[in-house]
Structures are given as C-alpha cells and as structure tokens.
PDB file of C-alpha atoms and ligand atoms in Angstrom:
ATOM      1  CA  MET A   1     -26.554 -77.816  54.417  1.00  0.00           C
ATOM      2  CA  LYS A   2     -23.022 -76.506  54.132  1.00  0.00           C
ATOM      3  CA  GLN A   3     -22.430 -74.921  51.013  1.00  0.00           C
ATOM      4  CA  SER A   4     -18.553 -73.485  51.140  1.00  0.00           C
ATOM      5  CA  VAL A   5     -18.932 -71.658  47.587  1.00  0.00           C
ATOM      6  CA  LYS A   6     -20.922 -68.759  48.100  1.00  0.00           C
ATOM      7  CA  LEU A   7     -23.073 -67.030  46.033  1.00  0.00           C
ATOM      8  CA  ILE A   8     -21.940 -62.375  46.500  1.00  0.00           C
ATOM      9  CA  VAL A   9     -24.871 -60.396  44.484  1.00  0.00           C
ATOM     10  CA  GLY A  10     -24.074 -56.667  44.363  1.00  0.00           C
ATOM     11  CA  ASN A  11     -27.711 -55.168  43.647  1.00  0.00           C
ATOM     12  CA  TRP A  12     -27.206 -51.468  42.128  1.00  0.00           C
ATOM     13  CA  LYS A  13     -30.629 -50.547  42.120  1.00  0.00           C
ATOM     14  CA  MET A  14     -30.271 -47.417  40.187  1.00  0.00           C
ATOM     15  CA  ASN A  15     -27.184 -46.418  40.839  1.00  0.00           C
ATOM     16  CA  GLY A  16     -23.813 -46.697  39.577  1.00  0.00           C
ATOM     17  CA  ALA A  17     -24.179 -43.543  37.355  1.00  0.00           C
ATOM     18  CA  ALA A  18     -20.831 -41.630  38.459  1.00  0.00           C
ATOM     19  CA  GLY A  19     -18.021 -44.023  39.642  1.00  0.00           C
ATOM     20  CA  GLY A  20     -20.031 -47.014  39.116  1.00  0.00           C
ATOM     21  CA  LEU A  21     -17.044 -47.789  36.327  1.00  0.00           C
ATOM     22  CA  GLU A  22     -14.332 -46.988  38.032  1.00  0.00           C
ATOM     23  CA  GLN A  23     -15.631 -49.230  41.482  1.00  0.00           C
ATOM     24  CA  ALA A  24     -16.103 -52.165  39.187  1.00  0.00           C
ATOM     25  CA  ARG A  25     -12.507 -52.107  37.670  1.00  0.00           C
ATOM     26  CA  LEU A  26     -11.155 -51.648  41.085  1.00  0.00           C
ATOM     27  CA  LEU A  27     -13.061 -54.738  42.540  1.00  0.00           C
ATOM     28  CA  ALA A  28     -12.072 -57.165  39.193  1.00  0.00           C
ATOM     29  CA  GLU A  29      -8.671 -55.389  40.052  1.00  0.00           C
ATOM     30  CA  ALA A  30      -8.798 -56.802  43.044  1.00  0.00           C
ATOM     31  CA  LEU A  31     -10.141 -60.256  42.725  1.00  0.00           C
ATOM     32  CA  LYS A  32      -7.566 -60.629  40.297  1.00  0.00           C
ATOM     33  CA  ASP A  33      -4.715 -60.046  42.564  1.00  0.00           C
ATOM     34  CA  GLN A  34      -6.269 -61.937  45.257  1.00  0.00           C
ATOM     35  CA  PRO A  35      -8.678 -64.434  43.475  1.00  0.00           C
ATOM     36  CA  THR A  36     -11.791 -65.600  45.752  1.00  0.00           C
ATOM     37  CA  ALA A  37     -13.177 -69.300  45.997  1.00  0.00           C
ATOM     38  CA  ASN A  38     -16.819 -67.300  46.015  1.00  0.00           C
ATOM     39  CA  GLN A  39     -18.998 -66.253  43.137  1.00  0.00           C
ATOM     40  CA  VAL A  40     -19.572 -63.131  42.778  1.00  0.00           C
ATOM     41  CA  VAL A  41     -21.970 -61.007  40.364  1.00  0.00           C
ATOM     42  CA  LEU A  42     -22.472 -57.289  40.153  1.00  0.00           C
ATOM     43  CA  CYS A  43     -26.422 -56.560  38.669  1.00  0.00           C
ATOM     44  CA  PRO A  44     -25.852 -52.735  37.664  1.00  0.00           C
ATOM     45  CA  PRO A  45     -28.975 -50.566  35.807  1.00  0.00           C
ATOM     46  CA  ALA A  46     -29.226 -51.677  32.972  1.00  0.00           C
ATOM     47  CA  THR A  47     -27.712 -49.309  30.709  1.00  0.00           C
ATOM     48  CA  LEU A  48     -24.752 -50.097  31.918  1.00  0.00           C
ATOM     49  CA  LEU A  49     -24.354 -54.010  31.675  1.00  0.00           C
ATOM     50  CA  GLU A  50     -22.088 -54.015  28.303  1.00  0.00           C
ATOM     51  CA  ARG A  51     -19.601 -51.139  30.141  1.00  0.00           C
ATOM     52  CA  ILE A  52     -19.534 -53.190  33.064  1.00  0.00           C
ATOM     53  CA  GLY A  53     -19.596 -56.052  31.222  1.00  0.00           C
ATOM     54  CA  SER A  54     -16.187 -54.833  29.491  1.00  0.00           C
ATOM     55  CA  ALA A  55     -14.885 -53.136  33.004  1.00  0.00           C
ATOM     56  CA  VAL A  56     -14.596 -56.500  34.699  1.00  0.00           C
ATOM     57  CA  ALA A  57     -13.821 -59.041  31.614  1.00  0.00           C
ATOM     58  CA  GLY A  58     -11.182 -61.242  32.497  1.00  0.00           C
ATOM     59  CA  SER A  59     -11.576 -60.771  36.383  1.00  0.00           C
ATOM     60  CA  PRO A  60     -14.011 -63.877  37.988  1.00  0.00           C
ATOM     61  CA  ILE A  61     -17.117 -61.314  38.177  1.00  0.00           C
ATOM     62  CA  GLN A  62     -19.905 -61.986  36.338  1.00  0.00           C
ATOM     63  CA  ILE A  63     -22.530 -59.779  35.343  1.00  0.00           C
ATOM     64  CA  GLY A  64     -26.943 -59.803  36.356  1.00  0.00           C
ATOM     65  CA  ALA A  65     -29.601 -57.718  35.325  1.00  0.00           C
ATOM     66  CA  GLN A  66     -32.508 -56.294  38.065  1.00  0.00           C
ATOM     67  CA  ASP A  67     -35.567 -57.494  36.027  1.00  0.00           C
ATOM     68  CA  CYS A  68     -36.511 -58.604  32.934  1.00  0.00           C
ATOM     69  CA  ARG A  69     -39.717 -58.619  31.292  1.00  0.00           C
ATOM     70  CA  ALA A  70     -41.750 -62.039  31.019  1.00  0.00           C
ATOM     71  CA  GLU A  71     -42.531 -61.905  27.659  1.00  0.00           C
ATOM     72  CA  PRO A  72     -39.604 -62.113  24.727  1.00  0.00           C
ATOM     73  CA  SER A  73     -39.953 -59.149  22.810  1.00  0.00           C
ATOM     74  CA  GLY A  74     -42.645 -56.720  21.661  1.00  0.00           C
ATOM     75  CA  ALA A  75     -44.556 -53.741  22.281  1.00  0.00           C
ATOM     76  CA  PHE A  76     -43.423 -52.829  26.037  1.00  0.00           C
ATOM     77  CA  THR A  77     -41.971 -49.316  26.218  1.00  0.00           C
ATOM     78  CA  GLY A  78     -39.120 -48.857  28.490  1.00  0.00           C
ATOM     79  CA  CYS A  79     -38.853 -52.702  29.343  1.00  0.00           C
ATOM     80  CA  VAL A  80     -35.849 -55.352  28.665  1.00  0.00           C
ATOM     81  CA  SER A  81     -36.648 -58.944  28.179  1.00  0.00           C
ATOM     82  CA  ALA A  82     -34.324 -61.432  29.769  1.00  0.00           C
ATOM     83  CA  GLU A  83     -32.657 -62.032  25.932  1.00  0.00           C
ATOM     84  CA  LEU A  84     -32.038 -58.293  25.505  1.00  0.00           C
ATOM     85  CA  ALA A  85     -30.624 -58.318  29.248  1.00  0.00           C
ATOM     86  CA  SER A  86     -28.426 -61.647  28.069  1.00  0.00           C
ATOM     87  CA  GLU A  87     -27.233 -60.707  24.948  1.00  0.00           C
ATOM     88  CA  ALA A  88     -25.686 -57.324  27.201  1.00  0.00           C
ATOM     89  CA  GLY A  89     -23.667 -59.511  28.849  1.00  0.00           C
ATOM     90  CA  ALA A  90     -26.027 -60.923  31.810  1.00  0.00           C
ATOM     91  CA  ALA A  91     -26.085 -63.591  33.182  1.00  0.00           C
ATOM     92  CA  PHE A  92     -28.007 -63.441  36.000  1.00  0.00           C
ATOM     93  CA  VAL A  93     -31.480 -62.019  36.152  1.00  0.00           C
ATOM     94  CA  ILE A  94     -32.751 -60.564  39.943  1.00  0.00           C
ATOM     95  CA  LEU A  95     -36.925 -61.146  39.895  1.00  0.00           C
ATOM     96  CA  GLY A  96     -39.396 -60.392  42.724  1.00  0.00           C
ATOM     97  CA  HIS A  97     -37.336 -58.230  44.608  1.00  0.00           C
ATOM     98  CA  SER A  98     -39.493 -56.506  46.709  1.00  0.00           C
ATOM     99  CA  GLU A  99     -38.807 -52.801  45.496  1.00  0.00           C
ATOM    100  CA  ARG A 100     -40.668 -54.246  42.380  1.00  0.00           C
ATOM    101  CA  ARG A 101     -42.994 -56.522  44.273  1.00  0.00           C
ATOM    102  CA  ALA A 102     -43.953 -52.942  46.371  1.00  0.00           C
ATOM    103  CA  GLY A 103     -43.475 -50.411  43.197  1.00  0.00           C
ATOM    104  CA  PHE A 104     -44.692 -52.035  40.526  1.00  0.00           C
ATOM    105  CA  SER A 105     -47.507 -54.633  41.596  1.00  0.00           C
ATOM    106  CA  GLU A 106     -45.484 -57.595  41.002  1.00  0.00           C
ATOM    107  CA  SER A 107     -47.054 -60.703  41.761  1.00  0.00           C
ATOM    108  CA  ASP A 108     -46.061 -64.291  42.574  1.00  0.00           C
ATOM    109  CA  GLU A 109     -47.473 -65.420  39.298  1.00  0.00           C
ATOM    110  CA  LEU A 110     -45.745 -62.773  37.444  1.00  0.00           C
ATOM    111  CA  VAL A 111     -42.107 -62.960  39.142  1.00  0.00           C
ATOM    112  CA  ALA A 112     -42.873 -66.631  37.641  1.00  0.00           C
ATOM    113  CA  ALA A 113     -43.300 -66.186  34.702  1.00  0.00           C
ATOM    114  CA  LYS A 114     -40.308 -63.691  34.273  1.00  0.00           C
ATOM    115  CA  ALA A 115     -38.527 -66.151  35.553  1.00  0.00           C
ATOM    116  CA  ARG A 116     -39.673 -68.876  33.072  1.00  0.00           C
ATOM    117  CA  ALA A 117     -38.694 -66.358  30.666  1.00  0.00           C
ATOM    118  CA  ALA A 118     -35.183 -65.579  32.148  1.00  0.00           C
ATOM    119  CA  LEU A 119     -34.903 -69.554  32.134  1.00  0.00           C
ATOM    120  CA  ALA A 120     -35.649 -69.913  28.621  1.00  0.00           C
ATOM    121  CA  ALA A 121     -33.353 -67.067  27.608  1.00  0.00           C
ATOM    122  CA  GLY A 122     -30.038 -69.010  29.624  1.00  0.00           C
ATOM    123  CA  LEU A 123     -30.372 -66.817  32.347  1.00  0.00           C
ATOM    124  CA  THR A 124     -30.027 -67.462  36.337  1.00  0.00           C
ATOM    125  CA  PRO A 125     -32.618 -66.501  38.224  1.00  0.00           C
ATOM    126  CA  ILE A 126     -32.382 -64.975  41.378  1.00  0.00           C
ATOM    127  CA  ILE A 127     -35.942 -65.201  42.898  1.00  0.00           C
ATOM    128  CA  CYS A 128     -36.788 -62.639  46.171  1.00  0.00           C
ATOM    129  CA  VAL A 129     -38.891 -63.960  48.859  1.00  0.00           C
ATOM    130  CA  GLY A 130     -39.653 -62.317  51.855  1.00  0.00           C
ATOM    131  CA  GLU A 131     -42.050 -61.241  54.418  1.00  0.00           C
ATOM    132  CA  THR A 132     -42.992 -57.106  55.722  1.00  0.00           C
ATOM    133  CA  LEU A 133     -42.719 -56.260  59.046  1.00  0.00           C
ATOM    134  CA  GLU A 134     -46.308 -56.511  59.978  1.00  0.00           C
ATOM    135  CA  GLN A 135     -46.386 -60.629  58.698  1.00  0.00           C
ATOM    136  CA  ARG A 136     -43.058 -61.251  60.661  1.00  0.00           C
ATOM    137  CA  ASP A 137     -44.814 -59.289  63.733  1.00  0.00           C
ATOM    138  CA  ALA A 138     -47.988 -61.360  63.063  1.00  0.00           C
ATOM    139  CA  GLY A 139     -45.999 -64.129  63.422  1.00  0.00           C
ATOM    140  CA  GLN A 140     -46.461 -65.335  59.768  1.00  0.00           C
ATOM    141  CA  ALA A 141     -43.318 -64.703  58.080  1.00  0.00           C
ATOM    142  CA  ALA A 142     -42.269 -68.843  57.494  1.00  0.00           C
ATOM    143  CA  ASP A 143     -46.011 -69.242  55.292  1.00  0.00           C
ATOM    144  CA  ILE A 144     -45.432 -65.963  53.884  1.00  0.00           C
ATOM    145  CA  VAL A 145     -42.036 -67.022  52.637  1.00  0.00           C
ATOM    146  CA  GLU A 146     -42.812 -70.553  51.951  1.00  0.00           C
ATOM    147  CA  ARG A 147     -45.892 -69.311  49.749  1.00  0.00           C
ATOM    148  CA  GLN A 148     -43.923 -66.966  47.961  1.00  0.00           C
ATOM    149  CA  VAL A 149     -41.558 -70.376  47.177  1.00  0.00           C
ATOM    150  CA  ARG A 150     -44.099 -72.425  45.937  1.00  0.00           C
ATOM    151  CA  ALA A 151     -45.661 -69.401  43.770  1.00  0.00           C
ATOM    152  CA  SER A 152     -42.797 -67.784  42.157  1.00  0.00           C
ATOM    153  CA  VAL A 153     -40.291 -70.789  41.808  1.00  0.00           C
ATOM    154  CA  PRO A 154     -41.875 -71.907  38.420  1.00  0.00           C
ATOM    155  CA  ASP A 155     -41.931 -76.068  38.040  1.00  0.00           C
ATOM    156  CA  GLN A 156     -39.135 -75.288  34.959  1.00  0.00           C
ATOM    157  CA  ALA A 157     -36.300 -74.871  37.826  1.00  0.00           C
ATOM    158  CA  ARG A 158     -36.032 -78.631  38.452  1.00  0.00           C
ATOM    159  CA  THR A 159     -34.062 -78.716  35.449  1.00  0.00           C
ATOM    160  CA  ALA A 160     -32.320 -75.106  34.857  1.00  0.00           C
ATOM    161  CA  ALA A 161     -29.739 -73.391  37.337  1.00  0.00           C
ATOM    162  CA  PHE A 162     -31.256 -70.587  40.013  1.00  0.00           C
ATOM    163  CA  ALA A 163     -31.403 -69.278  43.205  1.00  0.00           C
ATOM    164  CA  VAL A 164     -33.608 -68.018  46.039  1.00  0.00           C
ATOM    165  CA  SER A 165     -32.551 -64.860  47.914  1.00  0.00           C
ATOM    166  CA  TYR A 166     -34.508 -64.065  51.617  1.00  0.00           C
ATOM    167  CA  GLU A 167     -35.023 -60.746  52.083  1.00  0.00           C
ATOM    168  CA  PRO A 168     -37.191 -59.426  54.977  1.00  0.00           C
ATOM    169  CA  VAL A 169     -38.871 -56.127  53.587  1.00  0.00           C
ATOM    170  CA  TRP A 170     -37.990 -54.815  56.681  1.00  0.00           C
ATOM    171  CA  ALA A 171     -34.470 -54.892  56.191  1.00  0.00           C
ATOM    172  CA  ILE A 172     -34.099 -53.921  53.242  1.00  0.00           C
ATOM    173  CA  GLY A 173     -32.004 -50.399  53.263  1.00  0.00           C
ATOM    174  CA  THR A 174     -32.871 -49.966  56.984  1.00  0.00           C
ATOM    175  CA  GLY A 175     -29.611 -51.436  58.982  1.00  0.00           C
ATOM    176  CA  ARG A 176     -31.907 -53.035  60.886  1.00  0.00           C
ATOM    177  CA  THR A 177     -31.322 -57.705  60.068  1.00  0.00           C
ATOM    178  CA  PRO A 178     -32.822 -60.413  61.679  1.00  0.00           C
ATOM    179  CA  THR A 179     -31.385 -62.507  64.127  1.00  0.00           C
ATOM    180  CA  LEU A 180     -29.172 -65.050  62.837  1.00  0.00           C
ATOM    181  CA  ASP A 181     -32.006 -67.660  64.136  1.00  0.00           C
ATOM    182  CA  GLN A 182     -33.952 -66.371  62.159  1.00  0.00           C
ATOM    183  CA  ILE A 183     -32.275 -66.268  59.384  1.00  0.00           C
ATOM    184  CA  ALA A 184     -31.377 -69.608  59.832  1.00  0.00           C
ATOM    185  CA  GLU A 185     -35.088 -70.633  59.977  1.00  0.00           C
ATOM    186  CA  ILE A 186     -36.723 -68.872  56.965  1.00  0.00           C
ATOM    187  CA  HIS A 187     -33.741 -70.762  55.172  1.00  0.00           C
ATOM    188  CA  ALA A 188     -34.474 -73.679  56.261  1.00  0.00           C
ATOM    189  CA  VAL A 189     -37.934 -73.695  55.276  1.00  0.00           C
ATOM    190  CA  VAL A 190     -36.934 -72.500  51.575  1.00  0.00           C
ATOM    191  CA  ARG A 191     -34.963 -75.331  51.611  1.00  0.00           C
ATOM    192  CA  ARG A 192     -37.881 -77.828  52.491  1.00  0.00           C
ATOM    193  CA  VAL A 193     -39.975 -75.963  50.006  1.00  0.00           C
ATOM    194  CA  LEU A 194     -37.279 -76.495  47.068  1.00  0.00           C
ATOM    195  CA  ALA A 195     -36.187 -79.640  48.159  1.00  0.00           C
ATOM    196  CA  GLU A 196     -39.780 -80.920  48.000  1.00  0.00           C
ATOM    197  CA  ARG A 197     -40.538 -79.656  44.829  1.00  0.00           C
ATOM    198  CA  PHE A 198     -37.331 -80.133  42.792  1.00  0.00           C
ATOM    199  CA  GLY A 199     -35.909 -82.988  44.716  1.00  0.00           C
ATOM    200  CA  SER A 200     -31.449 -82.960  44.933  1.00  0.00           C
ATOM    201  CA  ALA A 201     -32.011 -79.790  42.298  1.00  0.00           C
ATOM    202  CA  GLY A 202     -33.874 -78.407  45.540  1.00  0.00           C
ATOM    203  CA  GLU A 203     -31.483 -79.076  47.612  1.00  0.00           C
ATOM    204  CA  THR A 204     -28.710 -77.594  45.933  1.00  0.00           C
ATOM    205  CA  ALA A 205     -30.302 -74.720  44.213  1.00  0.00           C
ATOM    206  CA  PRO A 206     -27.881 -71.720  47.061  1.00  0.00           C
ATOM    207  CA  ILE A 207     -30.411 -69.506  49.234  1.00  0.00           C
ATOM    208  CA  LEU A 208     -29.128 -66.306  50.148  1.00  0.00           C
ATOM    209  CA  TYR A 209     -29.858 -64.140  52.573  1.00  0.00           C
ATOM    210  CA  GLY A 210     -30.516 -60.106  51.422  1.00  0.00           C
ATOM    211  CA  GLY A 211     -30.927 -57.223  53.578  1.00  0.00           C
ATOM    212  CA  SER A 212     -28.320 -54.903  55.175  1.00  0.00           C
ATOM    213  CA  VAL A 213     -25.577 -56.835  54.656  1.00  0.00           C
ATOM    214  CA  ASN A 214     -22.459 -55.078  55.295  1.00  0.00           C
ATOM    215  CA  PRO A 215     -18.421 -55.568  56.007  1.00  0.00           C
ATOM    216  CA  LYS A 216     -19.378 -55.854  59.798  1.00  0.00           C
ATOM    217  CA  ASN A 217     -22.574 -58.792  59.809  1.00  0.00           C
ATOM    218  CA  ALA A 218     -21.271 -60.118  56.491  1.00  0.00           C
ATOM    219  CA  ALA A 219     -18.953 -63.153  57.945  1.00  0.00           C
ATOM    220  CA  ASP A 220     -21.628 -64.072  60.572  1.00  0.00           C
ATOM    221  CA  ILE A 221     -24.663 -63.994  58.481  1.00  0.00           C
ATOM    222  CA  LEU A 222     -22.719 -66.244  55.793  1.00  0.00           C
ATOM    223  CA  HIS A 223     -21.518 -68.683  58.330  1.00  0.00           C
ATOM    224  CA  VAL A 224     -24.956 -69.518  59.498  1.00  0.00           C
ATOM    225  CA  GLU A 225     -26.807 -73.091  58.701  1.00  0.00           C
ATOM    226  CA  GLY A 226     -28.366 -72.558  55.070  1.00  0.00           C
ATOM    227  CA  VAL A 227     -27.037 -69.468  54.058  1.00  0.00           C
ATOM    228  CA  GLY A 228     -25.496 -69.791  50.610  1.00  0.00           C
ATOM    229  CA  GLY A 229     -24.304 -66.232  49.998  1.00  0.00           C
ATOM    230  CA  ALA A 230     -25.739 -62.581  49.660  1.00  0.00           C
ATOM    231  CA  LEU A 231     -27.569 -59.970  48.066  1.00  0.00           C
ATOM    232  CA  VAL A 232     -26.316 -56.685  48.586  1.00  0.00           C
ATOM    233  CA  GLY A 233     -27.743 -53.505  47.908  1.00  0.00           C
ATOM    234  CA  GLY A 234     -26.161 -50.437  49.385  1.00  0.00           C
ATOM    235  CA  ALA A 235     -22.498 -51.980  50.318  1.00  0.00           C
ATOM    236  CA  SER A 236     -22.469 -53.342  46.440  1.00  0.00           C
ATOM    237  CA  LEU A 237     -21.683 -50.065  45.639  1.00  0.00           C
ATOM    238  CA  LYS A 238     -18.141 -49.708  47.019  1.00  0.00           C
ATOM    239  CA  ALA A 239     -15.674 -51.877  45.853  1.00  0.00           C
ATOM    240  CA  ASP A 240     -13.790 -51.783  49.245  1.00  0.00           C
ATOM    241  CA  ASP A 241     -17.103 -52.635  51.281  1.00  0.00           C
ATOM    242  CA  PHE A 242     -17.993 -55.254  47.849  1.00  0.00           C
ATOM    243  CA  LEU A 243     -14.923 -56.875  48.542  1.00  0.00           C
ATOM    244  CA  ALA A 244     -14.538 -57.378  52.198  1.00  0.00           C
ATOM    245  CA  ILE A 245     -18.328 -58.714  52.153  1.00  0.00           C
ATOM    246  CA  ILE A 246     -16.619 -61.133  49.639  1.00  0.00           C
ATOM    247  CA  ARG A 247     -13.620 -62.187  51.429  1.00  0.00           C
ATOM    248  CA  ALA A 248     -15.528 -62.658  54.520  1.00  0.00           C
ATOM    249  CA  ALA A 249     -17.803 -65.194  52.735  1.00  0.00           C
TER     250      ALA A 249
HETATM  251  P1  LIG B   1     -29.517 -53.258  51.285  1.00  0.00           P
HETATM  252  O1  LIG B   1     -30.527 -53.643  50.033  1.00  0.00           O
HETATM  253  O2  LIG B   1     -28.416 -54.174  51.028  1.00  0.00           O
HETATM  254  O3  LIG B   1     -29.323 -52.052  50.565  1.00  0.00           O
HETATM  255  O4  LIG B   1     -30.218 -53.377  52.154  1.00  0.00           O
HETATM  256  C1  LIG B   1     -30.619 -55.541  49.782  1.00  0.00           C
HETATM  257  C2  LIG B   1     -31.403 -55.334  48.141  1.00  0.00           C
HETATM  258  O5  LIG B   1     -32.385 -54.960  48.134  1.00  0.00           O
HETATM  259  O6  LIG B   1     -31.321 -56.408  47.344  1.00  0.00           O
END
C-alpha cells in the first residue's frame, strides 16, 4: 500500500545535551519556512521533552518519548510513566527499541504492556521489531519479526493510532542497511500480520524502517513499497541531515 504522508521520527537516544535545543530550533524554523507534507516527530531524552517542545512550538514538529514504564505510577526509581511523558508534551513514545530489548531484557510481553499503558495515556506507540544478524543469516528474519509483531503489539491497538518500526538490529548505528528488496519483504510480513489482527486499522497503521537511514539512502528507502516512514537515530541529531531525510520522503 502506498502511503503518501510519511512519518519521520528522530530518535536522539542519550544525546542532545549540548546544542540539541539549537538543532531543534533550526529544524522548526526550516519547517515553518518551507512546510512538509510529512509528519515529523522528535524524540529527545525525557529531561529535554518540555524544552524541545517549547523550542519547536508553532512548527509542525511533534514530540515523543523514547520509552515509558508499563505501570501508571508508583515506586519505580528512575522510570517515566506514559502519563508523565504525555504531561511533558509527548504525543508519541518509542517502545521495544532493540537497545532496550537487549540492554534492559525487555520481552515482547513487556513491550505490549508498555504499549497498553501508552495507549491508555493517549500516546501513539511506535513499536520496534527486528532480527539480529545471526537470525538473518539463519534465514529466520521474517519469522522473528512476525512473532515480535504478534506478541509486542497489544490487542488494544485495534482502536487506536500506533506505528510499527522494522529495525534490523544489525543495521542500527552500523552504516549497514538491508537491500531494498529485503526491506520490502519484511514490511509485507508486518503488514500481513497487522491486517490479519486488526483489519482496516492494521491496513493503515504506518510501518517505518529504521537502521542507518541517512540523507543519501533516505529517498530510496522511503520509496520502497510499504514503507510508511523512517525512525532515524544518528542522522536526526543534526537539523540539516534530518531535514534532508524529511524532504527526501
Ligand atoms: P541509527 O539508529 O539511525 O543511528 O542507525 C536508528 C534507531 O536506533 O532507531
């Protein structure tokens, strides 16, 4: 399915301390001067949500968090709930990023619980899935992604806005990307599962690609059949690079 409006999401990860606000301002100004038809979301660290939100006010940029806790409140030192992220200005939240699945042992079930919490707080979850290099080399990429989509996207997504991002673990931060055919193949798997589970909601939810998207490869990737946008890490930190990706869509 061809989606003309793309969802372009910048994941700053644990960056943005020096100069992040300035980059956000530059991006906002550029998009005010020359608007885009695409939907643009910046996901800074939780401590910057409000300030980045203020910096881009009046522009089409929306704000997202990079994670949330599944519980609505309580004794969870160091964590941020979906409601807190929403109160700080987030409209989106990235969930199940491979850096969290690997580094914080997040299971599909936990990701689904977080997505339910996000939906209950009115956030749009961007649920990440993707195979490791070993799994791809073993010919398991499609099966792994199918299983992750089935278990990480909660039933509640049927009646709410959500997105899935296909992010091969081996493509994140490495400069390596799958071939365009490989991207198309996995996106088709994700779409099939979403459509099976959620009917029309599953047919229209954006499916993003993430992993080493940059200004040079963005146009090719974003025009692959079924790709509804991009989740951009490193190249989202500089306004110029991120803008080039937004304009390539
Ligand atoms: P990258 O990260 O663009 O730096 O590869 C993508 C991501 O982790 O979402």
